[in-house]
Amino acid sequence: MIPVEHIFYVSVSLLVTGVVLILTKRNALMMLMGLELILNAANLNMIGFNQLHKPAWDGQMAGLFIVIIAVCEAAVGIAIILQAYRHYFSSVPDQISDLKDPW
Amino acid sequence: MVSTLVFDPSLVALTLAVILTPLGSALICFFVRGNRRFIPVLACLFIGMAGVGSGVLMARIFPSVAVATIPWFSAGADTIQVGLLLNPYSTVMLSVVLIISAFVHVYSIGYLAGDPHTHRYFSWLGFFTFAMIGFVVSSNLLVTFCFWELIGLSSYRLIGHWQEKKVAARAATKAFMVNRVGDLGFLLALMMLWSHAGTLNIQELSQISLPSPVSTMVGLCLLLAVTGKSAQFPFFHWLPDAMAGPTPVSALIHAATMVAAGVFLLIQLSFLFSPMALLVTSGIGLLTLLIGAWGAFTQFDLKKILAYSTISQLGLMVAAVGMGNQAGAFFHLMTHAFFKAGLFLTAGILIHQFSQPGSEPVQDIRHMSGWSNSNRLLALCLLILGASLIGVPLTSGFLSKELMLSHALENASDSLEWGQVIILILGSVLTTAYTFRMLFYILSPSPDHLAHKAPVILMVPVILLTFLSLFMVVSNSPWAISGWAGAFEPVTPTLSTLFISVATVITGIVFSWLLYKEKPTADFSPRQVPQFFPDWMQQHIFVKFTLAMAEGSRQLDLKWIDGILHTITYVYVTFSFVVGWFDRTIVDGTVSFATHIVAGVGRLFRGLMNGKIQSYIAWGLLAILSLMVWILY
Amino acid sequence: MSAFAFYGFAGIILVCLFVMVITRKVMHAALALLGCLVSVAGIFAVLSAEVIAVIQLMVYAGGILILILFGIMLTGRLSNKPLQVQSHNVWVGVLAGVLMLFLFIPLADSFPVQTRSLEDASIQAFGITLFSTYAFAFELSGLLLLVSLIAAAVAASSRPS
């Protein structure tokens, strides 16, 4: 069918893009989007490699739980971002550096 | 002739008393404060007592030899014994010194009346007498040397008594310095004697015979000492200058006693001399005889004439010892002491008469005539004293000259010794000549008359000394030695010697009369005076040499030693600078470099914690990727 | 047929990813994210994981994305200031990306080759497996959801502090 390598390549590109977004974007919501991309990449990996092991449902179960976890974490993340925004009046991560070493 | 007398304690005590009395006089004169007017009289009394004591000693001991010693100190295995040696020479000399010292003390009471420092003067006179006596009776050459030095010290103080006169102070220093040169000889002789003979005791030394080179060296060194002290050639130039001191001092020291000390030493120790050394001695003595006579002709200063005369007569004595005639030399020493002291004291009276108080003293014989009419006694004394110096018969001086001449004639065998005789005779002629010149200038009548008489206190010593210059004191007969002095076993003069001596006297008088009957008054230039040459040598050679050495060593010190010091200092400073640089740059640099590294590393790691989430994530990602690489590959 | 769909969706994903990286406006990025999520759901469907595909659409595209949009709306300024990417971040990101590409892509060589054909995957079997083998995990995930719900509610509440 569809070779596993291709699915893998797609998920790798999702992963890399997600990492790049996290590292380079100056908006916390962009970081969150990157994070979602990474989770999606993992999910796609799970589902994709599941086809090597039919009729097992492991991959799809894992995928389900990944989604659940992603939801939780996204909710809490948004809540934190909103709270931080309320505090610092900025959604730029570089400007929220209170934990910076005073030296 | 001489036997050894056991010295019993009373005699020892008496001798010590005689020696220490003048010292006591000196100390009292020096330390007594308060009323000082009685000091001169006290000093005279002391010396008089000592003189009486010496007379007793002479009566008891002469002509035997008495010796007493006690140990003084030990150095290792050797012990130095000090003590008293009273052989005929020293016993007689003791009395001579004390008699003349006593007369000079009495004379000084009158001469230095009004002087503000009489206590100092009499104290040093007493000290000098003590030193002289100690010198004469000492039995150990080391102690003799100590007293020899004390004599020099006292003479320095006495010549320079009038400290305010620069001339006197310089003359005193000069005398002391020249004496010191001679003392080198004495010390060398002492060292040689100690190393070769092992003893410095005079009695013991006379028993030992030294090998010939040693005794020559010892003799020459002792001769050096004698030339320094007794003003022989070439060290005589201090004596004419020493006339700047008071006249009684000149009488005591430079006529009778101090300069005689050298001759006395020579007489006592002549057994140490080898024939070669004796030859040199007589050569020096004869040379000095002639030089002194030459000097006496060139002087118009009365005291300087007498000074040169003393030099000449001392040369005669030294030559006599060199010819082996100790008895004759000692006799002449004794008679010369009396008549020369008398001449000096007379000169002092004349100077005292002619000088106005407050101005320079008149000592020039061209200006000292015309007094003989009013002072006939003094003129007579002067005449007799001068006759004794000349050697006119019936005086003691005649006897002593006879002794020397006859000894020389008897022992003249080869041409050298005949040459010595010729020079002796020539010297006698010259002595007569200059003495006559002096007397002629002084005693001749002149239009200016000096009316007042000399004070009694000054006259008495002169009269006594004149008396002692006649033959009676020395001998019972005017022609040969007999009586108490016979103990010296002098040579009996023959008729030919008598003839020769009378002939010399007459020749000298005639010669002098012919030369000086017009009384030329022209001064002599300095180069015509014999004193000039040793003075010139001393100034230009020794003084300049010493100053050059001093300057040279100073330059050496400045350039080299200071240079080395400075170089070392520079090296040290540079080195410390380098070390400091090293410490600062390298050592501190290393430490600060280490701290910089640590700080840099710290800064590096601090940079990790910049509070930025994304950089944290980046570093975490790097770590995870490294882990994955490591696991997967 | 399914391969064509897969490659189509893959292409959409790549385009959307590219847009997300390049764009300066957050809204555009969110819409691109929407595209990605929908395409991923499509890929899931192609891979005969219909349940996950639907869940993906409902939860991700319909939930999280809306959440993100709300976040954008609540935190964004009215002037819609464009993003400015800092210089140092750029090459850090590029470096990280390149590294990861070089790290992961060679892994594809070691995958097992065989592929099986898709069998029937009914939602009934999925449900049975979920509530039997994975029941414990299901319950735990329910707990997790509850906790995160409360947490998010608390964290986002505006307290007078």
Coordinates of C-alpha atoms in Angstrom, one line a residue, chain B residues 78-550:
Chain B
D78 CA 108.9 33.6 78.5
T79 CA 108.8 36.1 81.4
I80 CA 109.8 39.7 81.2
Q81 CA 111.7 40.8 84.2
V82 CA 111.9 44.4 85.1
G83 CA 114.2 45.9 87.5
L84 CA 117.1 48.2 88.3
L85 CA 120.5 48.0 86.8
L86 CA 123.1 50.2 88.5
N87 CA 126.3 49.8 86.7
P88 CA 129.0 52.5 86.9
Y89 CA 127.5 54.3 83.9
S90 CA 124.0 54.4 85.1
T91 CA 124.9 55.4 88.6
V92 CA 126.9 58.4 87.5
M93 CA 124.4 59.3 84.9
L94 CA 121.7 59.3 87.5
S95 CA 123.5 61.9 89.5
V96 CA 124.3 64.0 86.4
V97 CA 120.7 64.1 85.4
L98 CA 119.4 65.0 88.8
I99 CA 122.0 67.7 89.3
I100 CA 121.2 69.4 86.0
S101 CA 117.5 68.9 86.5
A102 CA 117.8 70.5 89.9
F103 CA 119.7 73.5 88.6
V104 CA 117.2 73.9 85.8
H105 CA 114.4 73.8 88.2
V106 CA 115.9 76.6 90.3
Y107 CA 116.7 78.6 87.2
S108 CA 113.2 78.2 85.9
I109 CA 111.8 79.8 89.0
G110 CA 113.4 83.0 87.9
Y111 CA 113.2 82.6 84.2
L112 CA 109.5 81.7 84.0
A113 CA 108.3 84.1 86.7
G114 CA 105.1 85.6 85.5
D115 CA 104.3 82.8 83.1
P116 CA 100.7 81.8 83.7
H117 CA 101.3 78.1 83.2
T118 CA 104.2 77.4 85.5
H119 CA 102.4 74.5 87.1
R120 CA 102.2 72.7 83.8
Y121 CA 105.8 73.5 83.1
F122 CA 107.2 72.2 86.4
S123 CA 105.0 69.1 86.2
W124 CA 106.4 68.2 82.8
L125 CA 109.9 69.0 84.0
G126 CA 109.4 66.6 86.8
F127 CA 107.9 64.1 84.5
F128 CA 110.8 64.4 82.2
T129 CA 113.3 63.9 85.0
F130 CA 111.4 60.8 86.1
A131 CA 111.4 59.4 82.5
M132 CA 115.1 60.1 82.1
I133 CA 116.0 58.5 85.4
G134 CA 113.8 55.5 84.7
F135 CA 115.5 55.2 81.3
V136 CA 118.9 55.2 82.8
V137 CA 118.5 52.6 85.5
S138 CA 116.2 50.2 83.8
S139 CA 117.6 46.7 83.5
N140 CA 115.2 45.5 80.7
L141 CA 115.3 46.9 77.2
L142 CA 111.6 46.8 76.9
V143 CA 111.1 49.1 79.9
T144 CA 114.0 51.2 78.6
F145 CA 112.0 51.6 75.4
C146 CA 109.0 52.6 77.4
F147 CA 110.9 55.3 79.2
W148 CA 112.6 56.3 75.9
E149 CA 109.1 57.1 74.5
L150 CA 108.2 58.9 77.7
I151 CA 111.2 61.1 77.3
G152 CA 110.1 61.9 73.8
L153 CA 106.6 62.7 75.0
S154 CA 107.9 65.0 77.7
S155 CA 110.2 66.8 75.3
Y156 CA 107.3 67.4 73.0
R157 CA 105.3 69.0 75.8
L158 CA 108.2 71.0 77.1
I159 CA 109.3 72.4 73.7
G160 CA 105.7 73.3 73.0
H161 CA 105.2 74.8 76.4
W162 CA 104.3 78.2 74.9
Q163 CA 101.4 76.8 73.0
E164 CA 100.4 80.1 71.6
K165 CA 103.5 80.3 69.6
K166 CA 102.9 78.4 66.4
V167 CA 106.6 78.0 65.8
A168 CA 107.0 76.3 69.1
A169 CA 104.1 73.9 68.5
R170 CA 105.4 73.0 65.0
A171 CA 108.9 72.5 66.4
A172 CA 107.6 70.2 69.1
T173 CA 105.7 68.1 66.6
K174 CA 108.7 67.9 64.3
A175 CA 110.9 66.8 67.2
F176 CA 108.4 64.1 68.1
M177 CA 108.0 62.9 64.6
V178 CA 111.7 62.6 63.9
N179 CA 112.2 60.8 67.2
R180 CA 109.5 58.3 66.1
V181 CA 111.4 57.5 63.0
G182 CA 114.3 56.5 65.2
D183 CA 112.0 54.5 67.5
L184 CA 111.3 52.2 64.6
G185 CA 115.0 51.2 64.8
F186 CA 114.7 50.6 68.5
L187 CA 111.7 48.4 68.0
L188 CA 113.3 46.4 65.2
A189 CA 116.4 45.9 67.4
L190 CA 114.2 44.7 70.2
M191 CA 112.5 42.2 68.0
M192 CA 115.7 40.9 66.6
L193 CA 117.2 40.6 70.1
W194 CA 114.2 38.8 71.4
S195 CA 114.1 36.3 68.6
H196 CA 117.8 35.6 68.6
A197 CA 118.8 35.9 72.2
G198 CA 115.5 35.2 73.9
T199 CA 116.0 37.8 76.5
L200 CA 115.9 41.6 76.8
N201 CA 117.7 41.9 80.0
I202 CA 120.9 44.0 79.6
Q203 CA 122.9 41.9 82.0
E204 CA 122.0 38.6 80.3
L205 CA 122.5 40.1 76.8
S206 CA 126.1 41.0 77.7
Q207 CA 126.8 37.3 78.3
I208 CA 125.4 36.2 75.0
S209 CA 127.3 36.5 71.8
L210 CA 125.2 37.0 68.7
P211 CA 126.2 35.9 65.2
S212 CA 127.7 38.5 63.1
P213 CA 124.9 39.4 60.7
V214 CA 122.5 39.6 63.5
S215 CA 124.7 41.9 65.6
T216 CA 125.3 44.1 62.6
M217 CA 121.6 44.5 62.0
V218 CA 120.9 45.0 65.7
G219 CA 123.6 47.6 65.8
L220 CA 122.3 49.4 62.7
C221 CA 118.8 49.5 64.1
L222 CA 120.0 50.8 67.4
L223 CA 122.0 53.3 65.5
L224 CA 118.9 54.5 63.8
A225 CA 117.2 55.0 67.2
V226 CA 120.2 57.0 68.3
T227 CA 120.3 59.2 65.3
G228 CA 116.7 60.1 65.8
K229 CA 117.0 60.9 69.5
S230 CA 120.5 62.3 69.6
A231 CA 120.2 64.4 66.4
Q232 CA 122.7 62.7 64.2
F233 CA 122.9 62.8 60.5
P234 CA 120.3 62.7 58.8
F235 CA 117.8 63.3 61.6
F236 CA 119.2 66.4 63.2
H237 CA 116.9 69.0 61.7
W238 CA 114.6 69.0 64.6
L239 CA 117.1 70.2 67.1
P240 CA 117.7 73.8 65.9
D241 CA 113.9 74.2 65.6
A242 CA 113.5 73.0 69.2
M243 CA 115.2 76.1 70.4
A244 CA 111.7 77.7 70.1
G245 CA 111.0 76.3 73.6
P246 CA 112.1 78.0 76.8
T247 CA 115.8 78.2 77.4
P248 CA 115.9 76.1 80.6
V249 CA 114.2 73.4 78.6
S250 CA 116.9 73.6 76.0
A251 CA 119.5 73.5 78.7
L252 CA 118.0 70.4 80.3
I253 CA 116.8 68.5 77.3
H254 CA 118.9 69.5 74.4
A255 CA 122.2 69.9 76.0
A256 CA 122.5 67.5 78.8
T257 CA 120.0 64.8 79.1
M258 CA 117.5 63.9 76.4
V259 CA 119.9 64.0 73.5
A260 CA 122.4 62.3 75.7
A261 CA 120.0 59.4 76.2
G262 CA 120.8 58.1 72.7
V263 CA 124.5 58.3 73.4
F264 CA 124.0 56.7 76.8
L265 CA 122.1 53.8 75.1
L266 CA 124.9 53.4 72.7
I267 CA 127.4 53.3 75.5
Q268 CA 125.4 50.7 77.5
L269 CA 124.7 48.5 74.5
S270 CA 127.9 48.8 72.5
F271 CA 128.7 45.2 73.3
L272 CA 125.9 44.2 70.9
F273 CA 127.5 45.9 67.9
S274 CA 129.6 44.1 65.4
P275 CA 132.7 45.8 64.0
M276 CA 130.9 46.7 60.9
A277 CA 128.1 48.4 62.8
L278 CA 130.7 50.2 64.9
L279 CA 132.4 51.5 61.8
V280 CA 129.1 52.8 60.5
T281 CA 128.5 54.4 63.9
S282 CA 131.8 56.2 63.9
G283 CA 131.2 57.3 60.3
I284 CA 127.9 58.8 61.2
G285 CA 129.3 60.4 64.3
L286 CA 132.2 62.0 62.5
L287 CA 129.9 63.3 59.7
T288 CA 127.6 64.8 62.2
L289 CA 130.6 66.4 64.0
L290 CA 131.5 68.2 60.8
I291 CA 128.0 69.1 59.8
G292 CA 127.2 70.5 63.2
A293 CA 130.3 72.6 63.2
W294 CA 129.4 73.9 59.7
G295 CA 126.0 74.8 61.0
A296 CA 127.4 76.7 64.0
F297 CA 129.3 78.9 61.7
T298 CA 126.3 79.9 59.7
Q299 CA 124.1 81.0 62.6
F300 CA 123.7 84.4 64.3
D301 CA 121.0 83.2 66.7
L302 CA 122.7 82.4 70.0
K303 CA 120.6 79.4 70.8
K304 CA 120.9 78.0 67.4
I305 CA 124.7 78.2 67.6
L306 CA 124.5 76.3 70.8
A307 CA 122.1 73.8 69.2
Y308 CA 124.4 73.1 66.3
S309 CA 127.3 72.9 68.7
T310 CA 125.3 70.2 70.6
I311 CA 124.8 68.3 67.4
S312 CA 128.4 68.4 66.7
Q313 CA 129.5 67.3 70.2
L314 CA 127.0 64.5 70.1
G315 CA 128.5 63.4 66.9
L316 CA 131.9 63.4 68.6
M317 CA 130.5 61.1 71.3
V318 CA 128.9 58.8 68.9
A319 CA 132.1 58.6 66.9
A320 CA 134.0 57.8 70.1
V321 CA 131.7 54.9 70.8
G322 CA 132.1 53.8 67.2
M323 CA 135.8 53.7 67.8
G324 CA 135.4 51.5 70.8
N325 CA 136.0 54.2 73.4
Q326 CA 133.0 53.9 75.8
A327 CA 134.7 55.4 78.7
G328 CA 135.8 58.5 76.7
A329 CA 132.4 58.9 75.2
F330 CA 130.8 58.7 78.7
F331 CA 133.2 61.2 80.0
H332 CA 132.5 63.6 77.3
L333 CA 128.8 63.0 77.8
M334 CA 129.2 64.0 81.5
T335 CA 131.4 67.1 80.9
H336 CA 129.4 68.2 78.0
A337 CA 126.2 68.0 80.0
F338 CA 127.6 70.4 82.6
F339 CA 129.2 73.0 80.4
K340 CA 126.6 73.0 77.7
A341 CA 123.8 73.4 80.2
G342 CA 125.8 76.2 81.7
L343 CA 126.2 77.8 78.3
F344 CA 122.5 77.5 77.6
L345 CA 121.5 79.0 81.0
T346 CA 124.0 81.9 80.4
A347 CA 122.4 82.4 77.0
G348 CA 119.1 82.5 78.7
I349 CA 120.3 85.2 81.1
L350 CA 121.6 87.2 78.2
I351 CA 118.4 86.9 76.3
H352 CA 116.5 87.8 79.4
Q353 CA 118.6 90.9 79.8
F354 CA 118.4 92.1 76.2
S355 CA 114.7 91.4 75.5
Q356 CA 112.0 93.8 76.3
P357 CA 109.0 92.2 77.9
G358 CA 106.1 91.9 75.4
S359 CA 108.1 91.8 72.3
E360 CA 110.2 89.1 70.5
P361 CA 113.2 88.0 72.5
V362 CA 116.6 89.2 71.3
Q363 CA 118.8 86.3 70.5
D364 CA 121.0 87.6 67.8
I365 CA 124.7 87.7 68.8
R366 CA 125.2 90.8 66.6
H367 CA 123.1 92.7 69.0
M368 CA 124.1 91.1 72.3
S369 CA 127.3 92.8 73.2
G370 CA 128.3 95.5 75.6
W371 CA 127.1 94.0 78.8
S372 CA 130.4 92.4 80.0
N373 CA 131.5 95.4 82.0
S374 CA 128.5 95.4 84.2
N375 CA 128.2 91.7 84.6
R376 CA 131.7 90.6 85.1
L377 CA 130.9 87.4 87.0
L378 CA 128.6 86.3 84.2
A379 CA 131.2 87.1 81.6
L380 CA 133.8 85.1 83.5
C381 CA 131.4 82.1 83.8
L382 CA 130.7 82.4 80.1
L383 CA 134.4 82.4 79.3
I384 CA 135.1 79.3 81.5
L385 CA 132.2 77.4 80.0
G386 CA 133.3 78.3 76.5
A387 CA 136.8 77.2 77.4
S388 CA 135.5 73.9 78.5
L389 CA 133.8 73.5 75.2
I390 CA 136.9 74.4 73.3
G391 CA 139.0 72.1 75.4
V392 CA 141.3 74.5 77.1
P393 CA 143.5 72.8 79.7
L394 CA 142.4 73.0 83.3
T395 CA 138.8 72.4 82.3
S396 CA 136.9 69.1 82.4
G397 CA 136.2 69.4 78.7
F398 CA 140.0 69.3 78.1
L399 CA 140.2 66.0 79.9
S400 CA 137.4 64.4 78.0
K401 CA 138.8 65.6 74.7
E402 CA 142.1 64.2 75.7
L403 CA 140.6 60.9 76.4
M404 CA 139.0 60.6 73.1
L405 CA 142.0 61.8 71.2
S406 CA 144.4 59.6 72.9
H407 CA 142.3 56.5 72.5
A408 CA 141.9 57.3 68.8
L409 CA 145.7 57.8 68.4
E410 CA 146.6 54.7 70.3
N411 CA 144.3 52.5 68.3
A412 CA 145.0 54.0 64.9
S413 CA 146.6 51.3 62.8
D414 CA 145.3 51.4 59.3
S415 CA 144.5 54.3 57.0
L416 CA 140.8 54.3 57.9
E417 CA 141.5 54.8 61.5
W418 CA 144.1 57.5 60.8
G419 CA 141.4 59.2 58.7
Q420 CA 139.2 59.1 61.8
V421 CA 141.9 60.8 63.8
I422 CA 142.3 63.5 61.2
I423 CA 138.6 64.3 61.2
L424 CA 138.6 64.3 65.0
I425 CA 141.3 66.9 65.0
L426 CA 139.6 68.9 62.3
G427 CA 136.4 68.8 64.3
S428 CA 138.2 70.1 67.4
V429 CA 139.6 73.0 65.4
L430 CA 136.2 73.9 64.1
T431 CA 134.7 73.7 67.5
T432 CA 137.2 76.1 68.8
A433 CA 136.6 78.4 65.9
Y434 CA 132.9 78.7 66.2
T435 CA 133.0 79.0 70.0
F436 CA 135.5 81.7 69.7
R437 CA 133.4 83.4 67.1
M438 CA 130.4 83.3 69.4
L439 CA 132.3 84.6 72.4
F440 CA 134.0 87.3 70.3
Y441 CA 130.7 88.6 69.1
I442 CA 129.1 88.6 72.6
L443 CA 131.9 89.6 74.9
S444 CA 133.4 92.4 72.9
P445 CA 132.7 95.9 74.2
S446 CA 130.2 98.0 72.4
P447 CA 129.0 101.6 72.7
D448 CA 125.6 100.4 74.0
H449 CA 125.9 99.5 77.6
L450 CA 123.6 97.3 79.5
A451 CA 123.7 98.3 83.0
H452 CA 121.6 96.1 85.1
K453 CA 122.8 92.9 86.7
A454 CA 121.3 89.5 86.3
P455 CA 119.0 88.2 89.0
V456 CA 120.6 86.1 91.6
I457 CA 118.3 83.1 91.2
L458 CA 119.4 82.9 87.6
M459 CA 123.1 83.3 88.4
V460 CA 123.4 80.6 91.0
P461 CA 122.9 77.6 88.7
V462 CA 125.2 79.1 86.2
I463 CA 127.9 79.6 88.7
L464 CA 127.5 76.1 90.0
L465 CA 127.7 74.6 86.5
T466 CA 130.7 76.7 85.7
F467 CA 132.3 75.2 88.8
L468 CA 131.4 71.7 87.6
S469 CA 133.1 72.5 84.3
L470 CA 136.5 72.7 85.9
F471 CA 138.7 69.7 86.2
M472 CA 138.3 69.3 89.9
V473 CA 135.0 67.6 89.7
V474 CA 136.1 64.8 87.4
S475 CA 139.7 64.2 88.3
N476 CA 142.4 65.1 90.8
S477 CA 144.8 66.1 88.1
P478 CA 144.2 68.4 85.3
W479 CA 146.2 66.4 82.9
A480 CA 144.9 62.9 83.3
I481 CA 142.0 61.1 84.9
S482 CA 142.6 60.0 88.4
G483 CA 140.4 59.8 91.4
W484 CA 137.0 58.4 91.5
A485 CA 136.6 58.4 87.7
G486 CA 139.6 56.1 87.5
A487 CA 137.1 53.2 87.9
F488 CA 136.3 53.6 84.2
E489 CA 139.8 52.6 83.3
P490 CA 140.3 55.4 80.8
V491 CA 143.3 55.6 78.6
T492 CA 146.1 57.6 79.9
P493 CA 146.9 60.5 77.5
T494 CA 150.4 60.8 76.3
L495 CA 152.5 63.9 75.8
S496 CA 151.8 64.0 72.1
T497 CA 148.1 64.1 72.6
L498 CA 148.6 67.0 74.9
F499 CA 150.6 68.8 72.3
I500 CA 148.0 68.1 69.6
S501 CA 145.1 69.3 71.7
V502 CA 146.8 72.5 72.6
A503 CA 147.8 73.0 69.0
T504 CA 144.2 72.6 67.9
V505 CA 143.0 75.1 70.4
I506 CA 145.5 77.7 69.3
T507 CA 144.9 77.0 65.6
G508 CA 141.2 77.3 66.0
I509 CA 141.4 80.6 67.8
V510 CA 143.8 82.1 65.3
F511 CA 141.7 80.9 62.4
S512 CA 138.6 82.3 63.9
W513 CA 140.2 85.6 64.8
L514 CA 141.4 86.1 61.3
L515 CA 138.0 85.4 59.8
Y516 CA 135.8 87.3 62.2
K517 CA 137.8 90.2 63.5
E518 CA 135.7 92.6 61.4
K519 CA 132.6 91.0 62.7
P520 CA 130.7 90.5 59.4
T521 CA 127.0 90.8 60.0
A522 CA 125.6 89.4 56.7
D523 CA 122.9 86.8 57.0
F524 CA 123.3 83.4 55.5
S525 CA 120.8 82.2 53.0
P526 CA 118.7 79.1 54.0
R527 CA 120.5 76.8 51.6
Q528 CA 123.8 77.5 53.4
V529 CA 122.5 76.1 56.6
P530 CA 122.7 72.3 57.0
Q531 CA 119.3 72.0 58.4
F532 CA 117.9 72.9 55.1
F533 CA 118.7 69.6 53.5
P534 CA 116.9 67.1 55.8
D535 CA 114.0 69.6 56.0
W536 CA 113.8 69.6 52.2
M537 CA 114.0 65.8 52.1
Q538 CA 111.3 65.5 54.7
Q539 CA 109.0 67.9 53.1
H540 CA 109.4 67.0 49.5
I541 CA 109.9 63.3 49.7
F542 CA 108.2 61.9 52.8
V543 CA 105.4 64.3 53.2
K544 CA 104.6 64.4 49.5
F545 CA 104.8 60.6 49.3
T546 CA 102.5 60.2 52.2
L547 CA 100.0 62.7 50.9
A548 CA 100.2 61.0 47.5
M549 CA 99.5 57.6 49.0
A550 CA 96.6 59.0 50.9

